[in-house]
Amino acid sequence: MSSEIAPAPSHHPAPEDLLEYATGTGAEWLSLLVACHLTFCERCRREVAMLDEVGAALMDAAGNDDADDAWVGAAADDAAARISERTTADDAGAAGGMPAQLAGTVPRPLRPYLSEPGGRWRFLAPGIQHVPLQTPDDDVQLRLIKFRAGFVIPPHGHEGLEWLLILDGDIGDSHTGTRYGRGDVCCSDVDKEHSQDVSPSEPCIALVANLGPLIPKTMLGRVLAKIVKI
Amino acid sequence: MEGEPAAKDEQPGPGDRAGFETLFRSYAPRLRGYFLRRGESSAHAEELIQEVMLTVWSKAKLYDATRAALSTWVFTIARNKHIDARRRMTRPEPDPDDPCFSGGSEPPAPDESARAGERSERLRAALGQLGEEQRTTLEQLYFEGRTMQEIAHRDGVALGTVKSRARRGVLALRAVLVEHAGEDGDEL
Ligand SMILES: [Zn+2]
């Protein structure tokens, strides 16, 4: 399990990903991934806050559609009348839903995407368990994956992008030669062949988004791809 | 502009109906402009404005004037309402009460906070200085809600061009904030 003071993430979403998040134009899966990263990353939260300021300034600058005064007055009255009706009802909120074993590891923005409230780990392949997530977008597979400590993902490529957001433990990538830890975003390029290895000391849990099929480069990879059916 | 927001750093609070009306009057026209540009019908825009203002009011206690200008907060609520309505989804957002939440909850630099209003003034001025292409790219993203891919298609340019226009625009705007705020402008 993660320690209290985890180091801040050092691999962030691209600036345009944050911009799409802030403007609400990004695909839902990407917004979800960004929101999870933001949970861990103060630096990107600041950046998004700045992008929100930009949005407000644009709204102010463009503003003042010539809404006639009579409407504004009536609408204000109407809204004021509704204030009393809805005081506290709003945020009773979904408190449950997060399996105890995942709370503290899985950021809250993911909660609504667990297909079943209990969302428990299921066997996917030897050394790999997963929790499928409700896929918000047609062309993307989204899941939580837990790799056993020391697991090595054999060399493979991708027809589409693959994104990992590390939630616990860490994983190394042969292509970038980097290790990714809690909160880090790792985006694998199309066609770039790579293998990945989980640190031998602890399992690695990641949010994984696949935008296309995996292209296995080895026999083991082929078997894995078949089992995983990505 | 009829009545700039009564006071930018003013704390909205429940139980003050006159205050609510003032707030409503100062924001409704801007919100209307925003929703119309995002392609909503006039009727739906009005509904959304009410939703936004009611949310602003009911969550007033969550607003922290030291953290953001009121207009920024209203903008984020408007954007979220629009996403919720348009896509029938709830926008994923980090939750400071999440056990996973790490890092500070952005206490701003001490004198940065008092100047939230001043910051938005500066931003607005900088927007006027922005190159046409950068500005329209940002407007399409923020207002029309187009994806970068859609903008590229519409403007007949490469996706990379849209990304770099957006990015350069953001950097230029960010520069006017950082320039005055002193440090804390670590490059992305
Ligand atoms: Zn970050």
Short mmCIF file of C-alpha atoms and ligand atoms in Angstrom, two decimals:
data_model
loop_
_atom_site.label_atom_id
_atom_site.label_comp_id
_atom_site.label_asym_id
_atom_site.label_seq_id
_atom_site.Cartn_x
_atom_site.Cartn_y
_atom_site.Cartn_z
CA MET A 1 0.00 0.00 0.00
CA SER A 2 1.07 3.51 -0.61
CA SER A 3 2.85 5.45 2.07
CA GLU A 4 1.43 8.59 3.63
CA ILE A 5 3.67 11.05 1.90
CA ALA A 6 3.88 9.84 -1.65
CA PRO A 7 6.15 11.91 -3.88
CA ALA A 8 4.36 14.23 -6.28
CA PRO A 9 3.87 12.78 -9.75
CA SER A 10 6.56 13.62 -12.27
CA HIS A 11 4.83 12.55 -15.46
CA HIS A 12 1.86 14.72 -16.31
CA PRO A 13 -0.85 14.83 -18.95
CA ALA A 14 0.07 16.95 -21.98
CA PRO A 15 -0.86 20.65 -21.80
CA GLU A 16 -3.54 20.14 -24.43
CA ASP A 17 -5.08 17.35 -22.37
CA LEU A 18 -5.42 19.73 -19.44
CA LEU A 19 -6.89 22.35 -21.75
CA GLU A 20 -9.46 19.93 -23.11
CA TYR A 21 -10.30 18.99 -19.56
CA ALA A 22 -10.72 22.61 -18.49
CA THR A 23 -12.84 23.51 -21.48
CA GLY A 24 -14.92 20.37 -21.17
CA THR A 25 -14.15 19.33 -24.73
CA GLY A 26 -12.16 16.21 -24.00
CA ALA A 27 -13.53 12.69 -24.32
CA GLU A 28 -15.04 11.42 -21.12
CA TRP A 29 -12.43 8.74 -20.55
CA LEU A 30 -9.68 11.34 -20.87
CA SER A 31 -11.44 13.72 -18.49
CA LEU A 32 -11.69 10.84 -16.06
CA LEU A 33 -8.02 10.04 -16.37
CA VAL A 34 -7.09 13.70 -15.94
CA ALA A 35 -9.37 14.04 -12.90
CA CYS A 36 -7.64 11.04 -11.34
CA HIS A 37 -4.25 12.54 -12.05
CA LEU A 38 -5.38 15.85 -10.56
CA THR A 39 -6.28 13.99 -7.39
CA PHE A 40 -2.58 13.26 -6.97
CA CYS A 41 -1.04 16.32 -8.60
CA GLU A 42 -1.10 19.77 -7.09
CA ARG A 43 0.88 21.24 -9.94
CA CYS A 44 -1.66 20.27 -12.57
CA ARG A 45 -4.48 21.41 -10.29
CA ARG A 46 -2.91 24.85 -10.31
CA GLU A 47 -2.60 24.76 -14.06
CA VAL A 48 -6.26 23.82 -14.45
CA ALA A 49 -7.24 26.57 -12.02
CA MET A 50 -5.38 29.01 -14.25
CA LEU A 51 -7.17 27.67 -17.32
CA ASP A 52 -10.47 28.22 -15.49
CA GLU A 53 -9.48 31.82 -14.94
CA VAL A 54 -8.93 32.13 -18.65
CA GLY A 55 -12.40 30.72 -19.24
CA ALA A 56 -13.94 33.23 -16.86
CA ALA A 57 -12.09 36.08 -18.53
CA LEU A 58 -13.35 34.94 -21.92
CA MET A 59 -16.85 34.69 -20.56
CA ASP A 60 -16.59 38.17 -19.12
CA ALA A 61 -15.16 39.58 -22.30
CA ALA A 62 -17.71 37.99 -24.59
CA GLY A 63 -20.55 38.35 -22.15
CA ASN A 64 -23.57 40.54 -22.02
CA ASP A 65 -25.81 39.12 -24.53
CA ASP A 66 -28.53 41.75 -24.63
CA ALA A 67 -30.83 39.87 -22.31
CA ASP A 68 -33.65 42.25 -21.70
CA ASP A 69 -33.95 43.62 -18.28
CA ALA A 70 -37.51 42.45 -17.80
CA TRP A 71 -36.42 38.85 -18.26
CA VAL A 72 -33.52 39.18 -15.87
CA GLY A 73 -35.82 40.61 -13.22
CA ALA A 74 -38.43 37.88 -13.62
CA ALA A 75 -35.84 35.14 -13.72
CA ALA A 76 -34.13 36.45 -10.64
CA ASP A 77 -37.45 36.42 -8.78
CA ASP A 78 -38.20 32.96 -9.99
CA ALA A 79 -34.82 31.64 -8.97
CA ALA A 80 -34.98 33.35 -5.61
CA ALA A 81 -38.30 31.64 -4.99
CA ARG A 82 -36.72 28.30 -5.72
CA ILE A 83 -33.86 28.83 -3.34
CA SER A 84 -35.88 27.82 -0.32
CA GLU A 85 -37.05 24.60 -1.94
CA ARG A 86 -33.64 23.26 -2.40
CA THR A 87 -31.48 23.93 0.53
CA THR A 88 -29.60 20.84 1.50
CA ALA A 89 -31.05 18.16 -0.73
CA ASP A 90 -28.25 18.60 -3.23
CA ASP A 91 -25.21 16.79 -2.03
CA ALA A 92 -26.38 13.84 -0.02
CA GLY A 93 -24.00 12.16 -2.43
CA ALA A 94 -23.09 8.62 -3.19
CA ALA A 95 -21.03 7.71 -0.19
CA GLY A 96 -20.87 3.99 -0.74
CA GLY A 97 -19.81 2.20 -3.86
CA MET A 98 -16.11 2.00 -3.21
CA PRO A 99 -15.01 -1.42 -2.11
CA ALA A 100 -12.99 -1.18 1.07
CA GLN A 101 -10.01 -2.80 -0.56
CA LEU A 102 -9.89 -0.07 -3.17
CA ALA A 103 -10.60 3.04 -1.10
CA GLY A 104 -7.38 4.91 -0.53
CA THR A 105 -5.95 3.50 -3.73
CA VAL A 106 -8.55 4.35 -6.30
CA PRO A 107 -9.37 8.04 -6.67
CA ARG A 108 -12.98 8.98 -6.13
CA PRO A 109 -13.68 10.24 -9.64
CA LEU A 110 -13.55 6.57 -10.70
CA ARG A 111 -16.28 5.51 -8.34
CA PRO A 112 -19.24 6.02 -10.66
CA TYR A 113 -17.50 3.98 -13.34
CA LEU A 114 -17.22 0.76 -11.40
CA SER A 115 -19.68 -1.47 -13.19
CA GLU A 116 -20.84 -3.12 -10.01
CA PRO A 117 -20.88 -1.40 -6.67
CA GLY A 118 -18.62 -4.01 -5.12
CA GLY A 119 -16.16 -3.87 -8.01
CA ARG A 120 -13.89 -6.73 -7.06
CA TRP A 121 -10.75 -8.01 -8.67
CA ARG A 122 -11.25 -10.69 -11.25
CA PHE A 123 -8.83 -13.04 -12.87
CA LEU A 124 -7.68 -11.82 -16.27
CA ALA A 125 -4.51 -13.77 -16.91
CA PRO A 126 -1.88 -15.35 -14.69
CA GLY A 127 -0.45 -12.51 -12.62
CA ILE A 128 -3.08 -10.03 -13.77
CA GLN A 129 -6.41 -9.14 -12.20
CA HIS A 130 -8.78 -6.49 -13.36
CA VAL A 131 -11.90 -4.53 -12.60
CA PRO A 132 -13.65 -3.56 -15.82
CA LEU A 133 -15.00 -0.04 -15.83
CA GLN A 134 -18.10 1.11 -17.59
CA THR A 135 -16.80 2.46 -20.85
CA PRO A 136 -17.99 5.96 -21.42
CA ASP A 137 -16.76 6.08 -25.00
CA ASP A 138 -17.21 3.42 -27.65
CA ASP A 139 -13.68 3.29 -28.90
CA VAL A 140 -11.90 2.87 -25.63
CA GLN A 141 -11.44 0.07 -23.13
CA LEU A 142 -11.12 1.23 -19.61
CA ARG A 143 -10.17 -0.91 -16.65
CA LEU A 144 -8.30 -1.12 -13.43
CA ILE A 145 -5.49 -3.60 -13.66
CA LYS A 146 -3.47 -5.14 -10.87
CA PHE A 147 -0.18 -6.73 -11.84
CA ARG A 148 1.52 -9.01 -9.41
CA ALA A 149 4.89 -7.89 -8.07
CA GLY A 150 7.67 -8.61 -10.54
CA PHE A 151 5.29 -9.18 -13.43
CA VAL A 152 6.77 -8.54 -16.86
CA ILE A 153 4.53 -7.57 -19.74
CA PRO A 154 6.22 -9.02 -22.81
CA PRO A 155 7.14 -6.82 -25.80
CA HIS A 156 4.14 -5.57 -27.69
CA GLY A 157 3.00 -2.62 -29.73
CA HIS A 158 -0.31 -0.84 -30.06
CA GLU A 159 -2.54 0.05 -32.95
CA GLY A 160 -3.93 2.81 -30.81
CA LEU A 161 -2.72 4.78 -27.86
CA GLU A 162 -2.50 3.21 -24.46
CA TRP A 163 -2.67 5.28 -21.33
CA LEU A 164 -1.70 4.22 -17.86
CA LEU A 165 -2.30 6.14 -14.72
CA ILE A 166 -0.43 4.49 -11.89
CA LEU A 167 -2.49 4.24 -8.73
CA ASP A 168 -0.20 2.15 -6.58
CA GLY A 169 3.24 0.60 -6.88
CA ASP A 170 5.31 1.33 -9.94
CA ILE A 171 6.08 0.05 -13.39
CA GLY A 172 8.98 0.52 -15.77
CA ASP A 173 8.71 1.03 -19.51
CA SER A 174 11.40 -0.27 -21.83
CA HIS A 175 10.70 2.28 -24.52
CA THR A 176 11.04 5.41 -22.43
CA GLY A 177 13.44 3.83 -19.98
CA THR A 178 11.49 5.41 -17.15
CA ARG A 179 9.79 4.16 -14.04
CA TYR A 180 6.30 5.39 -13.36
CA GLY A 181 4.92 5.69 -9.85
CA ARG A 182 1.73 6.76 -8.13
CA GLY A 183 -0.08 9.50 -10.03
CA ASP A 184 2.17 9.31 -13.07
CA VAL A 185 0.70 9.23 -16.53
CA CYS A 186 2.35 7.00 -19.09
CA CYS A 187 1.14 7.22 -22.67
CA SER A 188 2.41 4.61 -25.11
CA ASP A 189 2.78 5.70 -28.66
CA VAL A 190 1.30 3.91 -31.59
CA ASP A 191 3.71 1.39 -33.11
CA LYS A 192 6.39 1.91 -30.50
CA GLU A 193 7.19 -1.51 -29.26
CA HIS A 194 7.78 -1.81 -25.57
CA SER A 195 7.77 -4.11 -22.62
CA GLN A 196 6.89 -3.18 -19.08
CA ASP A 197 8.02 -4.53 -15.76
CA VAL A 198 6.46 -4.24 -12.36
CA SER A 199 8.78 -3.67 -9.44
CA PRO A 200 9.58 -6.92 -7.66
CA SER A 201 8.66 -5.56 -4.23
CA GLU A 202 4.99 -4.73 -4.62
CA PRO A 203 2.05 -5.16 -6.97
CA CYS A 204 1.14 -2.34 -9.31
CA ILE A 205 -2.37 -1.04 -9.75
CA ALA A 206 -3.12 1.16 -12.74
CA LEU A 207 -6.02 2.72 -14.54
CA VAL A 208 -5.56 1.59 -18.12
CA ALA A 209 -7.19 2.99 -21.23
CA ASN A 210 -6.70 1.26 -24.56
CA LEU A 211 -7.72 3.01 -27.72
CA GLY A 212 -6.98 0.17 -30.06
CA PRO A 213 -5.94 -3.44 -30.19
CA LEU A 214 -2.63 -4.58 -28.86
CA ILE A 215 -0.14 -6.01 -31.31
CA PRO A 216 1.78 -8.79 -29.61
CA LYS A 217 5.37 -9.33 -30.72
CA THR A 218 6.12 -12.58 -28.99
CA MET A 219 4.48 -15.91 -28.48
CA LEU A 220 3.77 -15.14 -24.86
CA GLY A 221 2.44 -11.76 -25.91
CA ARG A 222 0.14 -13.43 -28.39
CA VAL A 223 -1.22 -15.73 -25.74
CA LEU A 224 -1.67 -12.82 -23.41
CA ALA A 225 -3.46 -10.76 -26.04
CA LYS A 226 -5.79 -13.65 -26.65
CA ILE A 227 -6.63 -14.01 -23.00
CA VAL A 228 -6.94 -10.32 -22.46
CA LYS A 229 -8.85 -9.85 -25.68
CA ILE A 230 -7.78 -6.24 -25.97
CA MET B 1 -21.64 46.26 -18.75
CA GLU B 2 -24.45 46.82 -16.41
CA GLY B 3 -23.03 46.72 -12.95
CA GLU B 4 -19.77 44.87 -12.82
CA PRO B 5 -20.20 42.13 -10.25
CA ALA B 6 -21.07 44.15 -7.21
CA ALA B 7 -17.76 43.31 -5.74
CA LYS B 8 -15.58 40.62 -7.11
CA ASP B 9 -14.37 39.45 -3.79
CA GLU B 10 -17.70 39.71 -2.16
CA GLN B 11 -18.81 36.54 -0.48
CA PRO B 12 -22.22 35.41 -1.64
CA GLY B 13 -24.29 33.98 1.14
CA PRO B 14 -27.65 32.33 1.61
CA GLY B 15 -30.43 34.12 3.35
CA ASP B 16 -29.82 37.37 1.62
CA ARG B 17 -32.29 37.66 -1.15
CA ALA B 18 -31.28 41.13 -2.24
CA GLY B 19 -27.73 39.87 -2.53
CA PHE B 20 -28.91 37.02 -4.68
CA GLU B 21 -30.69 39.34 -7.05
CA THR B 22 -27.68 41.55 -7.40
CA LEU B 23 -25.57 38.55 -8.17
CA PHE B 24 -28.11 37.22 -10.59
CA ARG B 25 -28.37 40.50 -12.44
CA SER B 26 -24.68 40.85 -12.83
CA TYR B 27 -24.10 37.33 -14.10
CA ALA B 28 -27.23 36.44 -16.06
CA PRO B 29 -26.31 38.40 -19.20
CA ARG B 30 -22.83 36.94 -19.33
CA LEU B 31 -24.07 33.43 -18.71
CA ARG B 32 -26.66 33.90 -21.39
CA GLY B 33 -23.97 34.90 -23.85
CA TYR B 34 -21.97 31.88 -22.83
CA PHE B 35 -24.77 29.34 -23.22
CA LEU B 36 -26.02 30.81 -26.48
CA ARG B 37 -22.54 30.56 -27.91
CA ARG B 38 -22.39 26.98 -26.79
CA GLY B 39 -25.38 26.40 -29.01
CA GLU B 40 -28.21 26.32 -26.52
CA SER B 41 -31.66 27.60 -27.36
CA SER B 42 -32.71 30.74 -25.63
CA ALA B 43 -35.18 28.81 -23.48
CA HIS B 44 -32.67 26.21 -22.45
CA ALA B 45 -30.06 28.86 -21.79
CA GLU B 46 -32.41 30.52 -19.36
CA GLU B 47 -33.04 27.27 -17.60
CA LEU B 48 -29.33 26.66 -17.30
CA ILE B 49 -28.72 30.16 -15.96
CA GLN B 50 -31.22 29.49 -13.21
CA GLU B 51 -29.55 26.21 -12.43
CA VAL B 52 -26.15 27.86 -12.28
CA MET B 53 -27.26 30.70 -10.06
CA LEU B 54 -29.11 28.38 -7.70
CA THR B 55 -26.01 26.24 -7.42
CA VAL B 56 -23.85 29.28 -6.82
CA TRP B 57 -26.20 30.27 -4.08
CA SER B 58 -26.66 26.92 -2.42
CA LYS B 59 -22.95 26.20 -2.47
CA ALA B 60 -21.91 29.67 -1.47
CA LYS B 61 -20.25 28.31 1.63
CA LEU B 62 -17.90 26.29 -0.54
CA TYR B 63 -16.69 29.34 -2.37
CA ASP B 64 -13.36 30.58 -1.16
CA ALA B 65 -12.65 34.13 -2.19
CA THR B 66 -9.01 33.72 -1.38
CA ARG B 67 -8.71 31.05 -3.97
CA ALA B 68 -10.45 32.29 -7.03
CA ALA B 69 -12.30 35.27 -8.34
CA LEU B 70 -16.04 34.87 -8.07
CA SER B 71 -16.33 35.00 -11.84
CA THR B 72 -13.96 32.04 -12.16
CA TRP B 73 -16.06 30.04 -9.76
CA VAL B 74 -19.26 30.92 -11.60
CA PHE B 75 -17.63 30.01 -14.87
CA THR B 76 -16.65 26.54 -13.66
CA ILE B 77 -20.17 25.93 -12.41
CA ALA B 78 -21.62 27.05 -15.73
CA ARG B 79 -19.28 24.82 -17.67
CA ASN B 80 -20.09 21.83 -15.49
CA LYS B 81 -23.83 22.37 -15.77
CA HIS B 82 -23.46 22.52 -19.49
CA ILE B 83 -21.45 19.33 -19.67
CA ASP B 84 -23.93 17.57 -17.41
CA ALA B 85 -26.85 18.67 -19.53
CA ARG B 86 -25.23 18.04 -22.87
CA ARG B 87 -23.65 14.68 -22.25
CA ARG B 88 -25.81 13.42 -19.47
CA MET B 89 -22.70 12.75 -17.50
CA THR B 90 -21.20 14.21 -14.42
CA ARG B 91 -17.88 15.79 -15.07
CA PRO B 92 -15.15 13.86 -13.26
CA GLU B 93 -13.42 16.12 -10.76
CA PRO B 94 -10.84 15.64 -8.03
CA ASP B 95 -12.29 15.66 -4.54
CA PRO B 96 -10.23 17.28 -1.76
CA ASP B 97 -11.86 14.89 0.75
CA ASP B 98 -10.67 11.86 -1.19
CA PRO B 99 -8.22 9.78 0.88
CA CYS B 100 -6.12 9.70 -2.30
CA PHE B 101 -5.97 13.47 -2.57
CA SER B 102 -2.38 14.58 -2.21
CA GLY B 103 -0.55 17.86 -2.10
CA GLY B 104 -1.96 21.03 -0.64
CA SER B 105 -5.39 22.24 -1.59
CA GLU B 106 -3.73 25.16 -3.31
CA PRO B 107 -3.38 27.82 -0.70
CA PRO B 108 -2.43 30.65 -3.02
CA ALA B 109 0.59 32.80 -2.42
CA PRO B 110 -0.41 35.25 0.31
CA ASP B 111 -0.77 38.32 -1.81
CA GLU B 112 -1.96 36.47 -4.87
CA SER B 113 -5.26 35.78 -3.19
CA ALA B 114 -6.27 39.36 -2.55
CA ARG B 115 -5.75 40.03 -6.19
CA ALA B 116 -8.02 37.48 -7.78
CA GLY B 117 -10.15 40.28 -9.19
CA GLU B 118 -7.15 42.15 -10.42
CA ARG B 119 -5.94 39.00 -12.11
CA SER B 120 -9.09 38.66 -14.14
CA GLU B 121 -8.81 42.30 -15.18
CA ARG B 122 -5.34 41.62 -16.44
CA LEU B 123 -6.44 38.48 -18.23
CA ARG B 124 -9.20 40.32 -20.00
CA ALA B 125 -6.75 42.97 -21.16
CA ALA B 126 -4.36 40.30 -22.37
CA LEU B 127 -7.14 38.62 -24.31
CA GLY B 128 -7.46 41.75 -26.37
CA GLN B 129 -3.78 41.56 -27.25
CA LEU B 130 -3.89 37.97 -28.36
CA GLY B 131 -3.31 37.12 -32.00
CA GLU B 132 -6.50 36.47 -33.93
CA GLU B 133 -5.79 32.79 -34.54
CA GLN B 134 -4.91 32.09 -30.95
CA ARG B 135 -7.94 33.91 -29.68
CA THR B 136 -10.44 32.24 -31.99
CA THR B 137 -8.94 28.86 -31.21
CA LEU B 138 -9.44 29.44 -27.49
CA GLU B 139 -12.93 30.78 -28.06
CA GLN B 140 -13.90 27.73 -30.03
CA LEU B 141 -12.63 25.50 -27.25
CA TYR B 142 -14.16 27.41 -24.37
CA PHE B 143 -17.37 28.55 -26.00
CA GLU B 144 -18.29 26.47 -28.94
CA GLY B 145 -17.07 23.44 -27.07
CA ARG B 146 -15.35 22.03 -30.13
CA THR B 147 -12.62 19.48 -29.74
CA MET B 148 -9.21 20.33 -31.16
CA GLN B 149 -9.83 17.77 -33.87
CA GLU B 150 -13.06 19.52 -34.85
CA ILE B 151 -11.36 22.89 -34.86
CA ALA B 152 -8.62 21.57 -37.11
CA HIS B 153 -11.22 20.25 -39.50
CA ARG B 154 -13.24 23.44 -39.47
CA ASP B 155 -10.29 25.77 -39.90
CA GLY B 156 -8.66 23.49 -42.46
CA VAL B 157 -5.40 23.17 -40.58
CA ALA B 158 -3.45 20.32 -39.07
CA LEU B 159 -4.28 19.13 -35.56
CA GLY B 160 -0.76 20.07 -34.52
CA THR B 161 -1.41 23.65 -35.61
CA VAL B 162 -4.50 23.87 -33.46
CA LYS B 163 -2.63 22.46 -30.49
CA SER B 164 0.18 24.94 -30.88
CA ARG B 165 -2.17 27.90 -31.34
CA ALA B 166 -4.05 26.94 -28.22
CA ARG B 167 -0.87 26.36 -26.34
CA ARG B 168 0.75 29.62 -27.38
CA GLY B 169 -2.42 31.46 -26.50
CA VAL B 170 -2.50 29.92 -23.05
CA LEU B 171 1.18 30.65 -22.51
CA ALA B 172 0.72 34.30 -23.47
CA LEU B 173 -2.20 34.65 -21.04
CA ARG B 174 -0.42 32.79 -18.33
CA ALA B 175 2.57 35.08 -18.75
CA VAL B 176 0.60 38.16 -17.70
CA LEU B 177 -0.46 36.38 -14.54
CA VAL B 178 2.94 35.05 -13.67
CA GLU B 179 4.74 38.27 -14.51
CA HIS B 180 2.82 39.98 -11.75
CA ALA B 181 2.51 37.15 -9.29
CA GLY B 182 6.27 36.84 -8.99
CA GLU B 183 7.54 33.29 -8.91
CA ASP B 184 5.33 30.20 -9.09
CA GLY B 185 5.48 30.17 -12.84
CA ASP B 186 7.08 26.82 -13.23
CA GLU B 187 7.01 25.77 -16.83
CA LEU B 188 4.84 22.92 -17.84
ZN ZN C 1 0.42 16.71 -13.00
#
